Short mmCIF file of C-alpha atoms in Angstrom, two decimals:
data_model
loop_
_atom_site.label_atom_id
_atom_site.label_comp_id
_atom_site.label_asym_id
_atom_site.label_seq_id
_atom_site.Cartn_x
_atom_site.Cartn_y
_atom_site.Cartn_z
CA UNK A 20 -46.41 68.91 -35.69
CA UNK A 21 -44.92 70.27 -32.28
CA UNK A 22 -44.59 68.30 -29.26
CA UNK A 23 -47.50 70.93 -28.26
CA UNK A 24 -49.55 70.00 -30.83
CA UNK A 25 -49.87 66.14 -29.91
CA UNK A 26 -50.22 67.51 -26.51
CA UNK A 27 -53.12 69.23 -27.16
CA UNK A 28 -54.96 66.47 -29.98
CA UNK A 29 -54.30 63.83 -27.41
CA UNK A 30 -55.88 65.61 -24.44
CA UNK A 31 -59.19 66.20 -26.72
CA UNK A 32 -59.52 62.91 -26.94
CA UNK A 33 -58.37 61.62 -23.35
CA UNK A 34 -58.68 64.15 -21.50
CA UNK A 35 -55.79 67.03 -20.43
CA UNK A 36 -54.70 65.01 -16.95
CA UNK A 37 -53.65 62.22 -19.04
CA UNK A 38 -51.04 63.19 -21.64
CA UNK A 39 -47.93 64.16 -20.53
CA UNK A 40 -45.14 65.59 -22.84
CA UNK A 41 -42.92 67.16 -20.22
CA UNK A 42 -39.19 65.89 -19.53
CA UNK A 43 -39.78 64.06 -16.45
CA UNK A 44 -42.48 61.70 -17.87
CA UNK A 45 -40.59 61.46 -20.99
CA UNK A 46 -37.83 60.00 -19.11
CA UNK A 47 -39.47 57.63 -17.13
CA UNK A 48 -41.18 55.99 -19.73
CA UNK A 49 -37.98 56.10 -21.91
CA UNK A 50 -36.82 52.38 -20.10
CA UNK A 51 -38.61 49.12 -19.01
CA UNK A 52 -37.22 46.84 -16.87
CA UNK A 53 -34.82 45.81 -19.11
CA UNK A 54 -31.12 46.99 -18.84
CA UNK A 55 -29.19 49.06 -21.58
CA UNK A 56 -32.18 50.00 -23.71
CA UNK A 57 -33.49 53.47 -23.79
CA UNK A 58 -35.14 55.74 -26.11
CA UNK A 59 -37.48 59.44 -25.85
CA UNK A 60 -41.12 58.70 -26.57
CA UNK A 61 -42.42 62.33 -27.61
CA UNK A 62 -46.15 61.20 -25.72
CA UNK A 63 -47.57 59.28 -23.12
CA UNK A 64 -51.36 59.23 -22.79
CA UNK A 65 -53.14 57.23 -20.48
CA UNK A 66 -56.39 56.25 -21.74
CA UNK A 67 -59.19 55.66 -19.14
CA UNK A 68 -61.24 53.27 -21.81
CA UNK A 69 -61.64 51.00 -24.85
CA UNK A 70 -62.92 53.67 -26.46
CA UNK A 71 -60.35 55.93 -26.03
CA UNK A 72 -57.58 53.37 -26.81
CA UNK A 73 -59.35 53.32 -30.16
CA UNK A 74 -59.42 56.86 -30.64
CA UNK A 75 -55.93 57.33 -29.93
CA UNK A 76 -54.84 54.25 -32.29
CA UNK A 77 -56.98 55.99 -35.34
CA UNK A 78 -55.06 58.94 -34.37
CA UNK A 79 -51.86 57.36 -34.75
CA UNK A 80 -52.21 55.38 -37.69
CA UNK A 81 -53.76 58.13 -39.62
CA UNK A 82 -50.45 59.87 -38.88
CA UNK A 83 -47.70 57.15 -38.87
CA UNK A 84 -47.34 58.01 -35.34
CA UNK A 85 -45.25 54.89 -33.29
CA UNK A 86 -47.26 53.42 -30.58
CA UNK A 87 -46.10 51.15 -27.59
CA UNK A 88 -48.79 49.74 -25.52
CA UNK A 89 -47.06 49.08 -21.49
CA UNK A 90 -48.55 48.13 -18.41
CA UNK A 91 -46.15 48.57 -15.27
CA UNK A 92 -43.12 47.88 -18.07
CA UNK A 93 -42.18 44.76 -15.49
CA UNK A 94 -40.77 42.79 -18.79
CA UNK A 95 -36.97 41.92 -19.37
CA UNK A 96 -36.81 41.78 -23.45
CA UNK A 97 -37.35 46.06 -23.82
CA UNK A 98 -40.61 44.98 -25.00
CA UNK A 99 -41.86 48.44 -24.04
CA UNK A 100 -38.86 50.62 -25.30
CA UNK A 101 -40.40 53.46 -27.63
CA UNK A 102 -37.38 52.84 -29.81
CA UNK A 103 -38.71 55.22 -32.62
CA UNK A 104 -40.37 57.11 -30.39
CA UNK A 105 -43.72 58.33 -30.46
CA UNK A 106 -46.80 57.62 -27.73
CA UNK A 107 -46.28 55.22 -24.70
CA UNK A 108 -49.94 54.31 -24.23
CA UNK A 109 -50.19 53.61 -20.47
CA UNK A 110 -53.04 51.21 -19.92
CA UNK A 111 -53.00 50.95 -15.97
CA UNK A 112 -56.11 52.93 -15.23
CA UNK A 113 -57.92 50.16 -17.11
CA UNK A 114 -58.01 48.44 -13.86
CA UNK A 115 -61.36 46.97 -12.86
CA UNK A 116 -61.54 43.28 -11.44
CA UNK A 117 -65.15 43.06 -13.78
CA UNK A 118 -66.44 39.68 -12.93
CA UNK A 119 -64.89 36.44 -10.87
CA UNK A 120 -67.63 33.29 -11.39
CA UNK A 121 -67.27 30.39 -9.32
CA UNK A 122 -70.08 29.04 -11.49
CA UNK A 123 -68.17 29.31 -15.08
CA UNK A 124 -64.55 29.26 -12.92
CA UNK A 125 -63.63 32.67 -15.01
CA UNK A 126 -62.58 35.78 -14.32
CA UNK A 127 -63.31 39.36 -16.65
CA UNK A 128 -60.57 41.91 -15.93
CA UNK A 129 -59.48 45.11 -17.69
CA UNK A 130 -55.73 44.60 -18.38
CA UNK A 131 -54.18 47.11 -16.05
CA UNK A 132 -55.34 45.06 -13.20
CA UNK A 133 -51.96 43.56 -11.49
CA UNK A 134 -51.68 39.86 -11.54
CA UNK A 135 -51.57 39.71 -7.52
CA UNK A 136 -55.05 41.21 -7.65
CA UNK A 137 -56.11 38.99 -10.31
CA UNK A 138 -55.20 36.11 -7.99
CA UNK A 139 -56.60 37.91 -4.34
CA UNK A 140 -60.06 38.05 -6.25
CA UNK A 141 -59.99 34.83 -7.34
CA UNK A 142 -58.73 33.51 -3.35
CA UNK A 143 -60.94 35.52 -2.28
CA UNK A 144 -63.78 33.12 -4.05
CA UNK A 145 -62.54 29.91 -3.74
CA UNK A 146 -60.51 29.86 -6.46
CA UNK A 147 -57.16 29.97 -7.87
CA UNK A 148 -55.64 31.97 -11.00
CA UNK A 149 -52.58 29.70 -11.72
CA UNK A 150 -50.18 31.82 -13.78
CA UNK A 151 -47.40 32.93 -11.49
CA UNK A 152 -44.74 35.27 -13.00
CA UNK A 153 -42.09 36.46 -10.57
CA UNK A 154 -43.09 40.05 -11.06
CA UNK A 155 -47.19 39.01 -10.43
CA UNK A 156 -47.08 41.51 -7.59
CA UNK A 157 -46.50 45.11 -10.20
CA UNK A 158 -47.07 43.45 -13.78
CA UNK A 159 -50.24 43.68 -15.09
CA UNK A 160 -52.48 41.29 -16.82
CA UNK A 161 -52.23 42.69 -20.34
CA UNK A 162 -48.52 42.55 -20.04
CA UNK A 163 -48.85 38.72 -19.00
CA UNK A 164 -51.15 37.70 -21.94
CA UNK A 165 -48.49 40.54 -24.21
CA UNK A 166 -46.28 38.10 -22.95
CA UNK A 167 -47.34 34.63 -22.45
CA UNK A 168 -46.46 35.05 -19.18
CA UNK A 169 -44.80 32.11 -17.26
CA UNK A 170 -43.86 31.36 -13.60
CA UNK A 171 -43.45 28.91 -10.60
CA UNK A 172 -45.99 26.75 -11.23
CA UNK A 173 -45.99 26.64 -14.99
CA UNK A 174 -44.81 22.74 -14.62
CA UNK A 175 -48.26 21.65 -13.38
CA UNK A 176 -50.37 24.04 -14.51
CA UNK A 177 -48.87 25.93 -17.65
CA UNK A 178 -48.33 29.34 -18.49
CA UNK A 179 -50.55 32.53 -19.02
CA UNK A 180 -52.08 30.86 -22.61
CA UNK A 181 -53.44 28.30 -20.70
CA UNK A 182 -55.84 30.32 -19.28
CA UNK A 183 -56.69 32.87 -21.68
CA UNK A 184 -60.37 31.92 -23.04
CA UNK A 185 -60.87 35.55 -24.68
CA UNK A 186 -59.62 38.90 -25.40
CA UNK A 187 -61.04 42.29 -25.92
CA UNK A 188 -58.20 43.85 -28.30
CA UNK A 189 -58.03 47.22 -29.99
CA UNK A 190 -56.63 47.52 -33.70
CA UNK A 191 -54.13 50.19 -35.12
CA UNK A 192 -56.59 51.03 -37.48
CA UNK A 193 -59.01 51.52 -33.97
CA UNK A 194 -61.56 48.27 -34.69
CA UNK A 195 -62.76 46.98 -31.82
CA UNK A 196 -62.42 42.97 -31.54
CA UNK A 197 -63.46 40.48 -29.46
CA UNK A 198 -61.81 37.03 -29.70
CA UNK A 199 -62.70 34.06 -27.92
CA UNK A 200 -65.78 34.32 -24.88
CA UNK A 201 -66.75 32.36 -21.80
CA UNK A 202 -66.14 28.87 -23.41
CA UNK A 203 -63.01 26.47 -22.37
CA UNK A 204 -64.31 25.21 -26.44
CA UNK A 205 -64.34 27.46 -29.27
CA UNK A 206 -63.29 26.39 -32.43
CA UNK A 207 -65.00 29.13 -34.53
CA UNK A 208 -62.37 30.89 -36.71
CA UNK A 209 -58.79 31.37 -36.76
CA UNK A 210 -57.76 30.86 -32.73
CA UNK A 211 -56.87 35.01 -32.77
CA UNK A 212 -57.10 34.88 -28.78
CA UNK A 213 -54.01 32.17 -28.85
CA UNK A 214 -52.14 34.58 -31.77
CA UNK A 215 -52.48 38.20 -29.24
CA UNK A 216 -51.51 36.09 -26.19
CA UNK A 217 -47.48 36.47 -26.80
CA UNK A 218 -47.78 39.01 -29.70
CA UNK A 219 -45.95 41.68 -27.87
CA UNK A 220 -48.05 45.00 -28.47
CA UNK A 221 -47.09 44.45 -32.38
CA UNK A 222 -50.45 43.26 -33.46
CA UNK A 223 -53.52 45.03 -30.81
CA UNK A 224 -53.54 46.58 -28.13
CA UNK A 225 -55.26 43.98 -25.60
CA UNK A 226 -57.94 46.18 -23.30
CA UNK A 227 -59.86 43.14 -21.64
CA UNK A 228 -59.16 39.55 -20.55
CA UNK A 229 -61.20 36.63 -19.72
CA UNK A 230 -59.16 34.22 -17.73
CA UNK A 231 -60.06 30.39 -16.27
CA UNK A 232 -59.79 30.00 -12.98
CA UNK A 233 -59.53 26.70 -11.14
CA UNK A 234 -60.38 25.41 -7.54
CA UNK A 235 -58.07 26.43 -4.86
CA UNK A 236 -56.01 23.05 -3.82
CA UNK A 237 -57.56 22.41 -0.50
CA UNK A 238 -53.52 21.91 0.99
CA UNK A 239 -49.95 22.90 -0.30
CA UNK A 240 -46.62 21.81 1.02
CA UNK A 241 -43.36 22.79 0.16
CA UNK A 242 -39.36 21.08 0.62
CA UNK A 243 -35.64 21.66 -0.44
CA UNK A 244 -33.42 19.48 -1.20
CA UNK A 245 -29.34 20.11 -1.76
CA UNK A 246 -27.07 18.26 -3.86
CA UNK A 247 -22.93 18.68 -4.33
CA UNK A 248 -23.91 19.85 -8.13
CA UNK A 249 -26.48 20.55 -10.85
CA UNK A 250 -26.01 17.72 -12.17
CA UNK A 251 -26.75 15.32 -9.35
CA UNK A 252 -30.51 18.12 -9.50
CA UNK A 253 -31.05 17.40 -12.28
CA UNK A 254 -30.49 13.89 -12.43
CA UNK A 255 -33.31 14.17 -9.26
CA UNK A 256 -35.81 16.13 -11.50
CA UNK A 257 -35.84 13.71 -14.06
CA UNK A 258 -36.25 11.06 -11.63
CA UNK A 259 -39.08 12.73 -9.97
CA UNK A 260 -41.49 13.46 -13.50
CA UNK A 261 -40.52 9.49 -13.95
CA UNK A 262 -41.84 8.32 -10.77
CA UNK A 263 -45.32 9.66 -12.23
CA UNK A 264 -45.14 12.99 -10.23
CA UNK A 265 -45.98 16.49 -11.58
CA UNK A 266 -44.89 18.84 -8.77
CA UNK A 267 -46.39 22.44 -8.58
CA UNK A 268 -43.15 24.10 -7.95
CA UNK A 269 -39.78 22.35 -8.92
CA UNK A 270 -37.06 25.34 -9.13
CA UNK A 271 -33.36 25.11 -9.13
CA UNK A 272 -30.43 27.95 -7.44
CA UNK A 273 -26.85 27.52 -8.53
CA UNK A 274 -24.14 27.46 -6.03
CA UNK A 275 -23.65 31.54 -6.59
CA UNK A 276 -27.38 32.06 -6.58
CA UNK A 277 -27.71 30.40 -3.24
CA UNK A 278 -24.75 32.51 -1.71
CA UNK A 279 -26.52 36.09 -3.02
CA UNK A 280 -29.38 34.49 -1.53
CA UNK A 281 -28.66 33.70 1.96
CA UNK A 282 -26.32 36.93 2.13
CA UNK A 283 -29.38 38.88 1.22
CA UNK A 284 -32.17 37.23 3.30
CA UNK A 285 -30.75 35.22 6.08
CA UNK A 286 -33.17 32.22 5.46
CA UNK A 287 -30.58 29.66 6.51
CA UNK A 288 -29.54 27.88 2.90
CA UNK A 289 -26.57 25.37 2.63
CA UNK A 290 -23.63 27.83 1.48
CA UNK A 291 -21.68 24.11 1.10
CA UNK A 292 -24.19 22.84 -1.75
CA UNK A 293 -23.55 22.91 -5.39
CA UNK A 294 -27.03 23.38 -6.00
CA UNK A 295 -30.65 23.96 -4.44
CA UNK A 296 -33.56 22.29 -5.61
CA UNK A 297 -36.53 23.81 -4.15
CA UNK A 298 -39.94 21.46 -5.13
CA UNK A 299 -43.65 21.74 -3.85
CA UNK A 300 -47.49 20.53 -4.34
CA UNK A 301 -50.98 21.26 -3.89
CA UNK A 302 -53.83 19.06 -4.00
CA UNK A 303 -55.83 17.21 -1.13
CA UNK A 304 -53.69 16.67 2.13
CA UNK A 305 -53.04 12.71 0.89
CA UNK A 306 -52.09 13.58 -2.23
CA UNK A 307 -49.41 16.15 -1.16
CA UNK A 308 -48.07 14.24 2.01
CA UNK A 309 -47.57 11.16 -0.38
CA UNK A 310 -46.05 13.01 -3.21
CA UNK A 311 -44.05 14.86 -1.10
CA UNK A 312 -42.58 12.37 0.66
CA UNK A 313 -42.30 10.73 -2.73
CA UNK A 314 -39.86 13.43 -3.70
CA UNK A 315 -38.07 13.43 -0.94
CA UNK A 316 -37.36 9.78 -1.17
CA UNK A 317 -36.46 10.34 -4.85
CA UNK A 318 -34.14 13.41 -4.18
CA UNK A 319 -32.20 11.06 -1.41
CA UNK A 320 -31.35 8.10 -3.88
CA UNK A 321 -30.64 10.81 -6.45
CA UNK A 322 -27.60 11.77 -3.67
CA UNK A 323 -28.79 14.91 -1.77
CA UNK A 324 -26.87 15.89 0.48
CA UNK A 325 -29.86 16.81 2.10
CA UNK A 326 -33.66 17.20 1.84
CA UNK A 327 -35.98 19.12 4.13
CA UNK A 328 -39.76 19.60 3.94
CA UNK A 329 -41.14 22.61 5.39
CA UNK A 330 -43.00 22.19 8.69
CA UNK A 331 -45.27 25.38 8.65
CA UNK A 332 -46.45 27.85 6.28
CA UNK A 333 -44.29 30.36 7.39
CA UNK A 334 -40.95 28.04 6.40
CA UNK A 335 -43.13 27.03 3.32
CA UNK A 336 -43.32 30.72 2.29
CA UNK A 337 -39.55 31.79 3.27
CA UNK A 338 -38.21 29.17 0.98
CA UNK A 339 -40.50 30.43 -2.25
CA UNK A 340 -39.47 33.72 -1.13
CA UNK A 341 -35.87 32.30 -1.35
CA UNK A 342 -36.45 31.77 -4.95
CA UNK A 343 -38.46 34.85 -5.96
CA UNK A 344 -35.62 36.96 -4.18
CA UNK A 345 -32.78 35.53 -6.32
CA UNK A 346 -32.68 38.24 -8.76
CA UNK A 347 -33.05 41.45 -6.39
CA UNK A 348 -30.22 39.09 -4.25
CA UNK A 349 -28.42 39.02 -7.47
CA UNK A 350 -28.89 42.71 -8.12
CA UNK A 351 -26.95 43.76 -4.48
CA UNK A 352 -23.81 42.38 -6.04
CA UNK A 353 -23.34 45.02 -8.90
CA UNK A 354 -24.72 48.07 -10.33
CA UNK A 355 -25.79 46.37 -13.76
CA UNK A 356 -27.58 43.30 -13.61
CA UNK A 357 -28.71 41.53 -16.76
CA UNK A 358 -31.52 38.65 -16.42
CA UNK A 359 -31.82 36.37 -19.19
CA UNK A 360 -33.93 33.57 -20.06
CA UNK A 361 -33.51 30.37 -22.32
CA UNK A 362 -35.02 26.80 -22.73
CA UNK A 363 -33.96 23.64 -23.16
CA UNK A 364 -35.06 19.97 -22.43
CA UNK A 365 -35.24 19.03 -18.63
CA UNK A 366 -32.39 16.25 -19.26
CA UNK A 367 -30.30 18.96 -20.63
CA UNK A 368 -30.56 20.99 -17.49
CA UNK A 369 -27.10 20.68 -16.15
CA UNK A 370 -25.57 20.46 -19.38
CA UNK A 371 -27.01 23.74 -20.23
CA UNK A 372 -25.64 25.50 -17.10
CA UNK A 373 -22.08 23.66 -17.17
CA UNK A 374 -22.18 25.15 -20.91
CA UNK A 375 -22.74 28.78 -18.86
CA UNK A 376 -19.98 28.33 -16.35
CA UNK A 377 -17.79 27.73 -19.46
CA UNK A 378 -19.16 30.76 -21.37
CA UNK A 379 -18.87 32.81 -18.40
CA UNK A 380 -15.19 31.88 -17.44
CA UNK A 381 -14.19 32.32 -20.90
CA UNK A 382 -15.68 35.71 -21.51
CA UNK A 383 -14.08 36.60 -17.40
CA UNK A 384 -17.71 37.13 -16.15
CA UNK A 385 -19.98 36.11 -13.36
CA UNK A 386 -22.98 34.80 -14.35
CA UNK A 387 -24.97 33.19 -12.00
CA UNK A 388 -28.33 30.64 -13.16
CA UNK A 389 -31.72 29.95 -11.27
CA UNK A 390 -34.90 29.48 -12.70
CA UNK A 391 -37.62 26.56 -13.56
CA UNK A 392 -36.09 22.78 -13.62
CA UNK A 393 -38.98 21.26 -13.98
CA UNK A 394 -39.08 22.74 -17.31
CA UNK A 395 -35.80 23.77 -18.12
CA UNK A 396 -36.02 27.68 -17.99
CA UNK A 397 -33.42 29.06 -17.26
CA UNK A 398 -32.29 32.61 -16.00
CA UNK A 399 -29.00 32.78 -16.60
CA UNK A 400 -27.92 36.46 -15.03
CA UNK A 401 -24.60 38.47 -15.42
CA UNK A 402 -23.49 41.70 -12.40
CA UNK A 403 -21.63 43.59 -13.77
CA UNK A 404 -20.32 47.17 -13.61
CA UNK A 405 -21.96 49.39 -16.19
CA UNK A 406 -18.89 51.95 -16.68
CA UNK A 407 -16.96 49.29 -17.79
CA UNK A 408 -17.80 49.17 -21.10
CA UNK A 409 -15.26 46.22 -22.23
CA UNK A 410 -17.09 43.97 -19.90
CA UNK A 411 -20.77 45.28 -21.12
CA UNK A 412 -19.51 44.38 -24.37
CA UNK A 413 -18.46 40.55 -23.09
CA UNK A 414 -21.70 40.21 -21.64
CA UNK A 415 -23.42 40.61 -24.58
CA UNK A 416 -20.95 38.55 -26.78
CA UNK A 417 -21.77 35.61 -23.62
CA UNK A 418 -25.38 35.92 -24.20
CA UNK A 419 -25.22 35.46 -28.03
CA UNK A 420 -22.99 32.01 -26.89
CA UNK A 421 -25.76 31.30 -24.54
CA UNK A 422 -28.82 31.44 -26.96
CA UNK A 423 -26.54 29.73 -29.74
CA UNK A 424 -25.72 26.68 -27.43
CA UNK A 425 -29.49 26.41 -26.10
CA UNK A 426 -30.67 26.09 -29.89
CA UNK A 427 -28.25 23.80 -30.61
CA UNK A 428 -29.50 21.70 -27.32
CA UNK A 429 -33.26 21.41 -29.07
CA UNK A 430 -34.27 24.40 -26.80
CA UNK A 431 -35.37 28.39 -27.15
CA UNK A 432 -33.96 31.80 -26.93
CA UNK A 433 -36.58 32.33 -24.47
CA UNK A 434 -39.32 30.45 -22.20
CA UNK A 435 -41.41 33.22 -20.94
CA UNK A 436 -39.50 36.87 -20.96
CA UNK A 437 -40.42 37.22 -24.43
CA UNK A 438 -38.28 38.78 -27.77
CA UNK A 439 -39.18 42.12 -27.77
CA UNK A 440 -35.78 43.72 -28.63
CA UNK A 441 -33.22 42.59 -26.49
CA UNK A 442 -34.07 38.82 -28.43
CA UNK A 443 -35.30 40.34 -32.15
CA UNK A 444 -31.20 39.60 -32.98
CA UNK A 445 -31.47 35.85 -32.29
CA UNK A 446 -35.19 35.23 -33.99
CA UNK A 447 -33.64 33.95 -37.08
CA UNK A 448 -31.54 31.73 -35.81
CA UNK A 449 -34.35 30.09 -33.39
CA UNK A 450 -37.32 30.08 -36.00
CA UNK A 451 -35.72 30.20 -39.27
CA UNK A 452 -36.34 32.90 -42.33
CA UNK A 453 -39.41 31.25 -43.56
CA UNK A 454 -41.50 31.83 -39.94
CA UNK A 455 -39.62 35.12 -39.79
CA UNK A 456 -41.43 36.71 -43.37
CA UNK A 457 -44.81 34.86 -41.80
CA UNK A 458 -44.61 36.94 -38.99
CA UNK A 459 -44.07 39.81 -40.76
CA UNK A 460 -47.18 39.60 -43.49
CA UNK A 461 -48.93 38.50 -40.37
CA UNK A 462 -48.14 42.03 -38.48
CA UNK A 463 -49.12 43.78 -41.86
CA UNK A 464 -52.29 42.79 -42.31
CA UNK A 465 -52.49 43.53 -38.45
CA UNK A 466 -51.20 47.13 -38.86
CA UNK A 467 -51.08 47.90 -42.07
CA UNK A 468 -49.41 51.37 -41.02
CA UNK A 469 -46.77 49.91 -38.88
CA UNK A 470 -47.61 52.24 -35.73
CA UNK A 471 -47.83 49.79 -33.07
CA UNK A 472 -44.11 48.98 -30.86
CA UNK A 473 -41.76 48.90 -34.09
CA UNK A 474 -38.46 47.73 -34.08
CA UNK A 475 -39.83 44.03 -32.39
CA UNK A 476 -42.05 41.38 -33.83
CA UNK A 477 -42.69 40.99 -37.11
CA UNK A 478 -40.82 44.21 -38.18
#
């Protein structure tokens, strides 16, 4: 069948203002966020409803038609690449806030809604919605449970599985599922809500979420502390989770992270420190003076240089913007930036990013690291020039290195960016053959067609 053809089938069954087939749109939904990955869907239909998302999933499965479900395509593994390509199906006009209870602490929210409106309704009521990706402000919710979604205060509070309780989901074969409910227990039947949450638009295509909320802390308070190197950090973060405190926020800049940073945003960071540690809590006023001051005495034996608490909101928020602006500070420094993520233990921290340096200088690339110490995410990130294609190719050599030394440090390819096909290269080597073959008799009896975002999981 023609281009035209699809055109018109689709439109009968979405309507004709929401299937495009012309160059432009083709284009732009050719990339996600991620560098170096494109590819030509020949569709992309926006579906208004569940319903619809089913019809257009029998449609494709009765004709081995690829599908790739994308929200605002905010992710960093080319998750939402149409590598064979096929029908981008856009779910953003699924975007009604449904329900926020105070009484159940839950939320109901089709999964085009953005994250940052997730978390406004929830404010709005008293309540808090804890994931917190970096992107919350563009990426939508069915991207975050697509993902597993992580953030600044996964530490404390966890990451976007935490807080899925249940999932409206769409098969290839157009079923209509429910999985999970209302209930923080549920042990009826395979835990499906826990197996969508991170299964990358390979196995459904998610259409609904149910998400716990939790009281909003009634105070949070936020400091940063310097140190001559990441080592002397990270010797300070382990000190801190043994002193019997789980901070909210406990993220880490590298020396070159904190230059970009303060060249880009002016917010008056130590050019002179080898590393930034920037930590926070929430809780009852008590709690976080104590703790905070807890952490400060901690950092200071632990050989800061030196450690300042923020005296106002304002401060509190320009040094969490200081950290959410690393990449785009990054990103001023060359035309190509890649962002990477990996995992290892927290005690491994600075050995991890020494390993980097060394990977880096060996390979003659600059490849600066920020990200999550109190968990030991990292986002190890490489500028670059992309018309020189020697040094695209060392990148990507340095990366292998990267996720090869954080396996062999008892850690992950990645913490919360996801596989999708940037990563599908390393998944052997992280969860051996045997979980590998699962995975894929797991997406067949999923999809027994194969339609839905080939080319990643399980395929």
């Amino acid at each position: 069948m023609t281009r035209t053809d699809h055109a018109r089938d689709l439109a009968a069954l979405v309507g004709p203002g929401h299937v495009r087939v012309d160059d432009g749109a083709l284009a732009a939904y050719a990339r996600d966020a991620t560098p170096l990955f494109h590819a030509l869907p020949q569709a992309v239909v926006l579906p208004g409803s569940t319903e619809e998302v089913a019809a257009v999933l029998r449609y494709a499965t009765e004709r081995g038609i690829p599908v790739v479900p994308r929200g605002a395509g905010s992710n960093l593994c080319a998750g939402t690449v149409p590598l064979t390509g096929g029908i981008v199906l856009v779910l953003t006009r699924l975007d009604r806030i449904l329900e926020v209870s105070s009484a159940e602490l839950l939320a109901r929210v089709q999964t085009g809604v953005t994250t940052a409106r997730l978390a406004d309704a929830a404010a709005r009521a008293g309540l808090l919605y804890a994931p917190d990706p970096g992107s919350r402000t563009v990426s939508t919710v069915g991207g975050n449970v697509a993902t597993c979604a992580g953030g600044l205060r996964g530490l404390k509070y966890g990451v976007t599985r935490n807080y899925v309780l249940g999932l409206e989901a769409v098969l290839p074969t157009g079923e209509v599922i429910r999985t999970g409910g209302r209930l923080w227990k549920d042990v009826a039947g395979y835990d499906l809500t826990r197996l969508l949450t991170g299964s990358e638009g390979t196995l459904a295509v998610i259409t609904e979420a149910t998400v716990a909320l939790l009281p909003t802390p009634s105070e949070t308070g936020t400091g940063v502390a310097y140190f001559a190197s990441l080592a002397d950090a990270s010797r300070a973060v382990a000190a801190v989770i043994a002193s019997g405190i789980v901070p909210a926020t406990l993220e880490f800049l590298d020396r070159k992270c904190i230059a970009a940073v303060e060249e880009f945003a002016g917010l008056g960071l130590r050019k002179d420190a080898g590393a930034l540690l920037l930590f926070g809590d929430d809780g009852t006023a008590q709690a976080v003076t104590a703790n905070l001051a807890r952490i400060q005495e901690v950092c200071t034996q632990a050989g800061a240089l030196e450690v300042t608490l923020a005296e106002d909101v304002a401060r509190a928020d320009a040094l969490l913007a200081a950290r959410r602006c690393s990449l785009p500070a990054l990103s001023r420094r060359g035309s190509l930036t890649i962002l990477e993520d990996a995992t290892v233990p927290r005690h491994r921290l600075a050995e991890m990013v020494d390993r980097i340096d060394g990977i880096a200088a060996r390979h003659d690339l600059t490849i600066a690291t920020f990200g999550h110490a109190g968990d030991g995410n990292l986002h190890p990130t490489c500028v670059l020039d992309p018309d020189d294609h020697a040094a695209v190719d060392r990148a990507h050599q340095a990366f292998a290195e990267i996720f090869a030394t954080a396996i062999a440090l008892d850690g992950t390819i990645t913490g919360e960016h996801g596989v999708g096909a940037a990563k599908l290269p390393y998944l052997a080597d992280r969860i051996g053959a045997d979980q590998v073959a699962l995975l894929r008799r797991i997406k067949k009896a999923f999809d027994p067609a194969g339609i839905l975002n080939p080319g990643k999981l399980g395929s």
